[in-house]
PDB file of C-alpha atoms in Angstrom:
ATOM      1  CA  UNK A   1       0.000   0.000   0.000  1.00 56.00           C
ATOM      2  CA  UNK A   2       3.017   2.254   0.424  1.00 66.00           C
ATOM      3  CA  UNK A   3       4.228   1.798  -3.132  1.00 89.00           C
ATOM      4  CA  UNK A   4       4.207   4.336  -5.893  1.00 94.00           C
ATOM      5  CA  UNK A   5       4.317   2.704  -9.310  1.00 96.00           C
ATOM      6  CA  UNK A   6       5.967   4.703 -12.077  1.00 96.00           C
ATOM      7  CA  UNK A   7       6.030   4.110 -15.804  1.00 96.00           C
ATOM      8  CA  UNK A   8       7.660   3.922 -18.257  1.00 97.00           C
ATOM      9  CA  UNK A   9      11.152   2.982 -17.045  1.00 95.00           C
ATOM     10  CA  UNK A  10      12.697   4.806 -19.975  1.00 96.00           C
ATOM     11  CA  UNK A  11      11.463   7.208 -22.609  1.00 97.00           C
ATOM     12  CA  UNK A  12      13.020   8.621 -25.754  1.00 98.00           C
ATOM     13  CA  UNK A  13      11.560  11.621 -27.580  1.00 97.00           C
ATOM     14  CA  UNK A  14      12.640  14.097 -30.195  1.00 97.00           C
ATOM     15  CA  UNK A  15      13.234  17.736 -29.359  1.00 97.00           C
ATOM     16  CA  UNK A  16       9.894  19.506 -29.150  1.00 97.00           C
ATOM     17  CA  UNK A  17       8.014  16.355 -28.214  1.00 97.00           C
ATOM     18  CA  UNK A  18       5.819  16.006 -25.124  1.00 97.00           C
ATOM     19  CA  UNK A  19       7.015  13.152 -22.905  1.00 98.00           C
ATOM     20  CA  UNK A  20       4.492  11.926 -20.359  1.00 98.00           C
ATOM     21  CA  UNK A  21       5.436  10.009 -17.222  1.00 98.00           C
ATOM     22  CA  UNK A  22       2.762   8.298 -15.173  1.00 98.00           C
ATOM     23  CA  UNK A  23       2.505   7.321 -11.518  1.00 98.00           C
ATOM     24  CA  UNK A  24      -0.101   5.440  -9.519  1.00 97.00           C
ATOM     25  CA  UNK A  25      -0.524   5.003  -5.779  1.00 96.00           C
ATOM     26  CA  UNK A  26      -2.704   3.019  -3.387  1.00 93.00           C
ATOM     27  CA  UNK A  27      -2.399   4.818  -0.060  1.00 90.00           C
ATOM     28  CA  UNK A  28      -5.328   7.243   0.175  1.00 90.00           C
ATOM     29  CA  UNK A  29      -3.555   9.057   3.027  1.00 88.00           C
ATOM     30  CA  UNK A  30      -1.043  10.496   0.562  1.00 90.00           C
ATOM     31  CA  UNK A  31      -1.716  14.190   0.127  1.00 88.00           C
ATOM     32  CA  UNK A  32       1.458  15.608  -1.393  1.00 90.00           C
ATOM     33  CA  UNK A  33       2.883  14.558  -4.746  1.00 93.00           C
ATOM     34  CA  UNK A  34       6.247  16.002  -5.814  1.00 94.00           C
ATOM     35  CA  UNK A  35       8.336  15.272  -8.865  1.00 97.00           C
ATOM     36  CA  UNK A  36      12.120  15.253  -8.634  1.00 96.00           C
ATOM     37  CA  UNK A  37      14.625  15.596 -11.472  1.00 97.00           C
ATOM     38  CA  UNK A  38      18.067  14.009 -11.295  1.00 96.00           C
ATOM     39  CA  UNK A  39      20.974  14.629 -13.651  1.00 96.00           C
ATOM     40  CA  UNK A  40      23.922  12.193 -13.813  1.00 93.00           C
ATOM     41  CA  UNK A  41      26.300  12.676 -10.907  1.00 91.00           C
ATOM     42  CA  UNK A  42      23.863  14.905  -9.055  1.00 94.00           C
ATOM     43  CA  UNK A  43      21.290  14.417  -6.354  1.00 95.00           C
ATOM     44  CA  UNK A  44      17.568  14.704  -7.121  1.00 95.00           C
ATOM     45  CA  UNK A  45      16.098  18.202  -7.091  1.00 95.00           C
ATOM     46  CA  UNK A  46      12.475  19.210  -6.635  1.00 94.00           C
ATOM     47  CA  UNK A  47      10.878  20.070  -9.974  1.00 96.00           C
ATOM     48  CA  UNK A  48       7.202  20.621  -9.237  1.00 95.00           C
ATOM     49  CA  UNK A  49       4.642  19.397  -6.700  1.00 93.00           C
ATOM     50  CA  UNK A  50       0.866  19.166  -6.368  1.00 92.00           C
ATOM     51  CA  UNK A  51      -1.725  18.717  -3.653  1.00 89.00           C
ATOM     52  CA  UNK A  52      -4.878  16.654  -4.342  1.00 87.00           C
ATOM     53  CA  UNK A  53      -7.202  19.651  -4.062  1.00 89.00           C
ATOM     54  CA  UNK A  54      -6.268  20.686  -7.622  1.00 91.00           C
ATOM     55  CA  UNK A  55      -6.337  18.642 -10.826  1.00 94.00           C
ATOM     56  CA  UNK A  56      -3.505  20.379 -12.619  1.00 96.00           C
ATOM     57  CA  UNK A  57      -0.469  22.504 -11.844  1.00 96.00           C
ATOM     58  CA  UNK A  58       1.791  24.147 -14.375  1.00 96.00           C
ATOM     59  CA  UNK A  59       5.241  25.648 -13.902  1.00 95.00           C
ATOM     60  CA  UNK A  60       6.903  26.755 -17.108  1.00 96.00           C
ATOM     61  CA  UNK A  61       7.060  23.793 -19.476  1.00 97.00           C
ATOM     62  CA  UNK A  62       6.265  21.271 -16.738  1.00 97.00           C
ATOM     63  CA  UNK A  63       2.688  20.259 -15.885  1.00 97.00           C
ATOM     64  CA  UNK A  64       1.344  17.805 -13.321  1.00 96.00           C
ATOM     65  CA  UNK A  65      -2.063  16.289 -13.967  1.00 96.00           C
ATOM     66  CA  UNK A  66      -3.772  14.691 -10.979  1.00 95.00           C
ATOM     67  CA  UNK A  67      -6.703  12.263 -10.943  1.00 95.00           C
ATOM     68  CA  UNK A  68      -7.747  11.686  -7.339  1.00 93.00           C
ATOM     69  CA  UNK A  69     -10.444   9.109  -8.072  1.00 93.00           C
ATOM     70  CA  UNK A  70      -8.065   7.003 -10.130  1.00 95.00           C
ATOM     71  CA  UNK A  71      -5.183   7.609  -7.708  1.00 95.00           C
ATOM     72  CA  UNK A  72      -2.935   8.571 -10.571  1.00 97.00           C
ATOM     73  CA  UNK A  73      -0.800  11.557 -11.459  1.00 97.00           C
ATOM     74  CA  UNK A  74       1.435  12.352 -14.373  1.00 98.00           C
ATOM     75  CA  UNK A  75       4.159  14.732 -15.507  1.00 98.00           C
ATOM     76  CA  UNK A  76       4.028  16.350 -18.940  1.00 98.00           C
ATOM     77  CA  UNK A  77       6.996  18.229 -20.400  1.00 98.00           C
ATOM     78  CA  UNK A  78       5.990  20.626 -23.131  1.00 97.00           C
ATOM     79  CA  UNK A  79       8.412  21.485 -25.955  1.00 97.00           C
ATOM     80  CA  UNK A  80      11.043  19.131 -24.516  1.00 97.00           C
ATOM     81  CA  UNK A  81      14.692  20.054 -24.928  1.00 97.00           C
ATOM     82  CA  UNK A  82      17.911  17.992 -24.862  1.00 97.00           C
ATOM     83  CA  UNK A  83      18.699  19.665 -21.533  1.00 97.00           C
ATOM     84  CA  UNK A  84      15.620  17.952 -20.074  1.00 98.00           C
ATOM     85  CA  UNK A  85      17.372  14.596 -20.456  1.00 98.00           C
ATOM     86  CA  UNK A  86      17.494  13.264 -16.899  1.00 97.00           C
ATOM     87  CA  UNK A  87      15.897  10.758 -14.563  1.00 96.00           C
ATOM     88  CA  UNK A  88      12.510  11.776 -13.213  1.00 98.00           C
ATOM     89  CA  UNK A  89      11.046  10.455  -9.968  1.00 97.00           C
ATOM     90  CA  UNK A  90       7.511  10.815  -8.752  1.00 97.00           C
ATOM     91  CA  UNK A  91       6.924  10.635  -5.026  1.00 95.00           C
ATOM     92  CA  UNK A  92       4.174  10.839  -2.450  1.00 93.00           C
ATOM     93  CA  UNK A  93       3.811  11.552   1.235  1.00 88.00           C
ATOM     94  CA  UNK A  94       1.211  12.298   3.878  1.00 83.00           C
ATOM     95  CA  UNK A  95       1.219  15.268   6.190  1.00 69.00           C
ATOM     96  CA  UNK A  96       0.769  13.260   9.348  1.00 60.00           C
ATOM     97  CA  UNK A  97       3.551  12.366  11.750  1.00 51.00           C
ATOM     98  CA  UNK A  98       6.874  14.056  12.405  1.00 48.00           C
ATOM     99  CA  UNK A  99       8.824  12.677   9.450  1.00 52.00           C
ATOM    100  CA  UNK A 100       8.192  15.470   6.999  1.00 60.00           C
ATOM    101  CA  UNK A 101      10.644  14.183   4.425  1.00 63.00           C
ATOM    102  CA  UNK A 102       9.321  10.641   4.427  1.00 80.00           C
ATOM    103  CA  UNK A 103       8.681  10.417   0.731  1.00 88.00           C
ATOM    104  CA  UNK A 104       7.738   7.212  -1.049  1.00 91.00           C
ATOM    105  CA  UNK A 105       9.427   7.323  -4.439  1.00 93.00           C
ATOM    106  CA  UNK A 106       8.610   5.690  -7.744  1.00 94.00           C
ATOM    107  CA  UNK A 107      11.286   3.691  -9.569  1.00 94.00           C
ATOM    108  CA  UNK A 108      12.272   6.538 -11.849  1.00 95.00           C
ATOM    109  CA  UNK A 109      12.037   7.224 -15.593  1.00 96.00           C
ATOM    110  CA  UNK A 110      15.127   7.850 -17.674  1.00 96.00           C
ATOM    111  CA  UNK A 111      14.193  10.492 -20.241  1.00 98.00           C
ATOM    112  CA  UNK A 112      16.315  11.088 -23.318  1.00 98.00           C
ATOM    113  CA  UNK A 113      15.494  14.001 -25.607  1.00 98.00           C
ATOM    114  CA  UNK A 114      17.242  13.812 -28.974  1.00 97.00           C
ATOM    115  CA  UNK A 115      18.204  17.065 -30.749  1.00 94.00           C
TER     116      UNK A 115
ATOM    117  CA  UNK B   1      29.418  27.242   0.504  1.00 50.00           C
ATOM    118  CA  UNK B   2      25.703  26.554   0.140  1.00 63.00           C
ATOM    119  CA  UNK B   3      23.455  23.523  -0.171  1.00 94.00           C
ATOM    120  CA  UNK B   4      24.100  19.978   0.965  1.00 97.00           C
ATOM    121  CA  UNK B   5      27.646  18.637   0.698  1.00 97.00           C
ATOM    122  CA  UNK B   6      28.538  14.968   0.895  1.00 98.00           C
ATOM    123  CA  UNK B   7      32.003  13.437   1.251  1.00 97.00           C
ATOM    124  CA  UNK B   8      33.564  11.372  -0.084  1.00 97.00           C
ATOM    125  CA  UNK B   9      32.023  11.269  -3.575  1.00 96.00           C
ATOM    126  CA  UNK B  10      33.288   7.749  -4.151  1.00 97.00           C
ATOM    127  CA  UNK B  11      34.236   5.014  -1.683  1.00 96.00           C
ATOM    128  CA  UNK B  12      35.474   1.491  -2.229  1.00 95.00           C
ATOM    129  CA  UNK B  13      35.675  -0.703   0.831  1.00 93.00           C
ATOM    130  CA  UNK B  14      36.138  -4.328   1.711  1.00 90.00           C
ATOM    131  CA  UNK B  15      33.584  -6.218   3.725  1.00 88.00           C
ATOM    132  CA  UNK B  16      35.713  -6.065   6.868  1.00 87.00           C
ATOM    133  CA  UNK B  17      36.447  -2.336   6.697  1.00 88.00           C
ATOM    134  CA  UNK B  18      34.936   0.458   8.764  1.00 93.00           C
ATOM    135  CA  UNK B  19      34.255   3.758   7.042  1.00 95.00           C
ATOM    136  CA  UNK B  20      32.047   6.800   7.480  1.00 97.00           C
ATOM    137  CA  UNK B  21      30.055   8.985   5.108  1.00 98.00           C
ATOM    138  CA  UNK B  22      29.720  12.656   5.946  1.00 98.00           C
ATOM    139  CA  UNK B  23      26.983  15.138   5.126  1.00 98.00           C
ATOM    140  CA  UNK B  24      26.852  18.853   5.875  1.00 97.00           C
ATOM    141  CA  UNK B  25      24.025  21.263   5.101  1.00 96.00           C
ATOM    142  CA  UNK B  26      24.316  25.048   4.965  1.00 94.00           C
ATOM    143  CA  UNK B  27      20.602  25.754   4.524  1.00 94.00           C
ATOM    144  CA  UNK B  28      19.579  26.231   8.150  1.00 93.00           C
ATOM    145  CA  UNK B  29      17.318  23.186   8.019  1.00 92.00           C
ATOM    146  CA  UNK B  30      16.247  21.195  11.080  1.00 90.00           C
ATOM    147  CA  UNK B  31      15.694  17.780   9.527  1.00 91.00           C
ATOM    148  CA  UNK B  32      18.235  15.519   7.834  1.00 93.00           C
ATOM    149  CA  UNK B  33      17.853  12.206   6.026  1.00 93.00           C
ATOM    150  CA  UNK B  34      19.786   9.289   4.577  1.00 95.00           C
ATOM    151  CA  UNK B  35      18.400   7.695   1.394  1.00 95.00           C
ATOM    152  CA  UNK B  36      19.775   4.702  -0.518  1.00 96.00           C
ATOM    153  CA  UNK B  37      19.592   4.708  -4.311  1.00 95.00           C
ATOM    154  CA  UNK B  38      20.124   1.381  -6.081  1.00 93.00           C
ATOM    155  CA  UNK B  39      19.873   0.776  -9.815  1.00 86.00           C
ATOM    156  CA  UNK B  40      16.312   0.274 -11.086  1.00 79.00           C
ATOM    157  CA  UNK B  41      14.844   0.598  -7.567  1.00 86.00           C
ATOM    158  CA  UNK B  42      13.022   3.449  -5.859  1.00 89.00           C
ATOM    159  CA  UNK B  43      14.952   5.655  -3.495  1.00 91.00           C
ATOM    160  CA  UNK B  44      14.754   4.040  -0.076  1.00 92.00           C
ATOM    161  CA  UNK B  45      14.505   6.125   3.082  1.00 91.00           C
ATOM    162  CA  UNK B  46      16.954   4.840   5.697  1.00 93.00           C
ATOM    163  CA  UNK B  47      17.023   7.303   8.586  1.00 92.00           C
ATOM    164  CA  UNK B  48      15.432  10.609   9.589  1.00 90.00           C
ATOM    165  CA  UNK B  49      16.693  13.084  12.174  1.00 89.00           C
ATOM    166  CA  UNK B  50      14.643  16.041  13.424  1.00 84.00           C
ATOM    167  CA  UNK B  51      16.500  18.508  15.624  1.00 78.00           C
ATOM    168  CA  UNK B  52      19.285  15.911  16.093  1.00 75.00           C
ATOM    169  CA  UNK B  53      16.850  13.263  17.324  1.00 78.00           C
ATOM    170  CA  UNK B  54      16.351  10.129  15.270  1.00 78.00           C
ATOM    171  CA  UNK B  55      12.670   9.854  14.390  1.00 75.00           C
ATOM    172  CA  UNK B  56      12.799   7.165  11.750  1.00 77.00           C
ATOM    173  CA  UNK B  57      14.766   3.971  11.244  1.00 78.00           C
ATOM    174  CA  UNK B  58      13.324   2.205   8.256  1.00 77.00           C
ATOM    175  CA  UNK B  59      14.352  -1.340   9.292  1.00 85.00           C
ATOM    176  CA  UNK B  60      17.940  -0.692   8.311  1.00 92.00           C
ATOM    177  CA  UNK B  61      20.513  -3.387   9.223  1.00 93.00           C
ATOM    178  CA  UNK B  62      22.737  -2.546  12.195  1.00 92.00           C
ATOM    179  CA  UNK B  63      25.834  -2.513   9.983  1.00 94.00           C
ATOM    180  CA  UNK B  64      24.646   1.002   9.110  1.00 96.00           C
ATOM    181  CA  UNK B  65      24.899   3.362  12.068  1.00 94.00           C
ATOM    182  CA  UNK B  66      23.831   7.004  11.751  1.00 94.00           C
ATOM    183  CA  UNK B  67      25.046   9.902  13.861  1.00 94.00           C
ATOM    184  CA  UNK B  68      23.722  13.458  13.983  1.00 94.00           C
ATOM    185  CA  UNK B  69      25.859  15.605  16.317  1.00 93.00           C
ATOM    186  CA  UNK B  70      24.016  18.821  15.380  1.00 91.00           C
ATOM    187  CA  UNK B  71      21.384  19.971  12.912  1.00 89.00           C
ATOM    188  CA  UNK B  72      24.010  20.760  10.254  1.00 93.00           C
ATOM    189  CA  UNK B  73      25.961  17.504  10.223  1.00 96.00           C
ATOM    190  CA  UNK B  74      24.996  13.906   9.579  1.00 96.00           C
ATOM    191  CA  UNK B  75      27.182  10.826   9.414  1.00 97.00           C
ATOM    192  CA  UNK B  76      26.613   7.262   8.310  1.00 97.00           C
ATOM    193  CA  UNK B  77      29.056   4.818   9.880  1.00 97.00           C
ATOM    194  CA  UNK B  78      29.593   1.625   7.920  1.00 96.00           C
ATOM    195  CA  UNK B  79      31.018  -1.684   9.112  1.00 93.00           C
ATOM    196  CA  UNK B  80      31.067  -5.267   7.861  1.00 93.00           C
ATOM    197  CA  UNK B  81      29.042  -4.375   4.783  1.00 93.00           C
ATOM    198  CA  UNK B  82      27.895  -6.813   2.117  1.00 94.00           C
ATOM    199  CA  UNK B  83      28.354  -6.476  -1.662  1.00 93.00           C
ATOM    200  CA  UNK B  84      24.602  -5.863  -2.012  1.00 93.00           C
ATOM    201  CA  UNK B  85      25.078  -2.676   0.012  1.00 95.00           C
ATOM    202  CA  UNK B  86      26.852  -1.140  -2.982  1.00 96.00           C
ATOM    203  CA  UNK B  87      24.725   1.849  -4.004  1.00 96.00           C
ATOM    204  CA  UNK B  88      24.531   5.629  -4.106  1.00 97.00           C
ATOM    205  CA  UNK B  89      23.890   7.013  -0.622  1.00 98.00           C
ATOM    206  CA  UNK B  90      22.125  10.340  -0.632  1.00 97.00           C
ATOM    207  CA  UNK B  91      21.861  12.802   2.202  1.00 97.00           C
ATOM    208  CA  UNK B  92      19.033  15.331   2.246  1.00 95.00           C
ATOM    209  CA  UNK B  93      17.770  18.108   4.471  1.00 94.00           C
ATOM    210  CA  UNK B  94      14.553  20.063   4.851  1.00 91.00           C
ATOM    211  CA  UNK B  95      12.727  22.444   7.086  1.00 88.00           C
ATOM    212  CA  UNK B  96      10.633  20.648   9.675  1.00 78.00           C
ATOM    213  CA  UNK B  97       7.423  21.781   8.007  1.00 76.00           C
ATOM    214  CA  UNK B  98       4.717  19.852   6.250  1.00 73.00           C
ATOM    215  CA  UNK B  99       5.605  19.314   2.593  1.00 76.00           C
ATOM    216  CA  UNK B 100       8.868  21.194   2.890  1.00 83.00           C
ATOM    217  CA  UNK B 101      10.978  20.125  -0.123  1.00 88.00           C
ATOM    218  CA  UNK B 102      13.981  17.890   0.300  1.00 91.00           C
ATOM    219  CA  UNK B 103      17.361  19.276  -0.709  1.00 94.00           C
ATOM    220  CA  UNK B 104      19.679  16.448  -1.702  1.00 96.00           C
ATOM    221  CA  UNK B 105      23.436  16.271  -1.815  1.00 97.00           C
ATOM    222  CA  UNK B 106      25.181  14.693  -4.802  1.00 96.00           C
ATOM    223  CA  UNK B 107      25.666  11.422  -2.962  1.00 97.00           C
ATOM    224  CA  UNK B 108      28.465   9.016  -2.141  1.00 97.00           C
ATOM    225  CA  UNK B 109      28.931   6.149  -4.604  1.00 97.00           C
ATOM    226  CA  UNK B 110      29.775   3.165  -2.412  1.00 96.00           C
ATOM    227  CA  UNK B 111      31.266  -0.053  -3.758  1.00 96.00           C
ATOM    228  CA  UNK B 112      31.714  -2.997  -1.397  1.00 94.00           C
ATOM    229  CA  UNK B 113      34.194  -5.596  -2.614  1.00 92.00           C
TER     230      UNK B 113
END
């Protein structure tokens, strides 16, 4: 019930394409859904996050779509660029308890954007 | 220097060795974390410290021993590790607030021979 399932494992698109990465969860107590971006040799960095009271959040070229009834959320990257090539992780957590950073991560998606 | 700094970046150790990983954050955060990142697996939370007190031990084997002397420093002491412990070990910090984002270091790549 604590798992977050992420797909696909890898994704290759051409520059300008719109890669979509999907995540699904079971734990209905989750109420915070961040996406992290990780470049080779670097630690993950927060990209964008959403709460379940909204169905969509957009920051620049990155959009999260959230479907509470289906317990699914996805990341869309508009007008993708080669510099977006990285590993993307979805995650989820609940606000309860004292462990604020206790994120449950998906397995990650390796995105490659060809020029 | 800003952010979260981890040393060393790479570590190779035998199964009988004892070594330590170090993490330092310059962000004024109150919570610090150790995560394990293995190939093709989700990041796994190992330990959480809030205000220097350990609040989470995610069933981690005793061959991993964390230490948090103050809110800016975090160590992971390693002894008698197994080859399957080879992974990227990531330190992170955050404010002790709901949904405060994690700030990760660049990790220590550990290889156990």
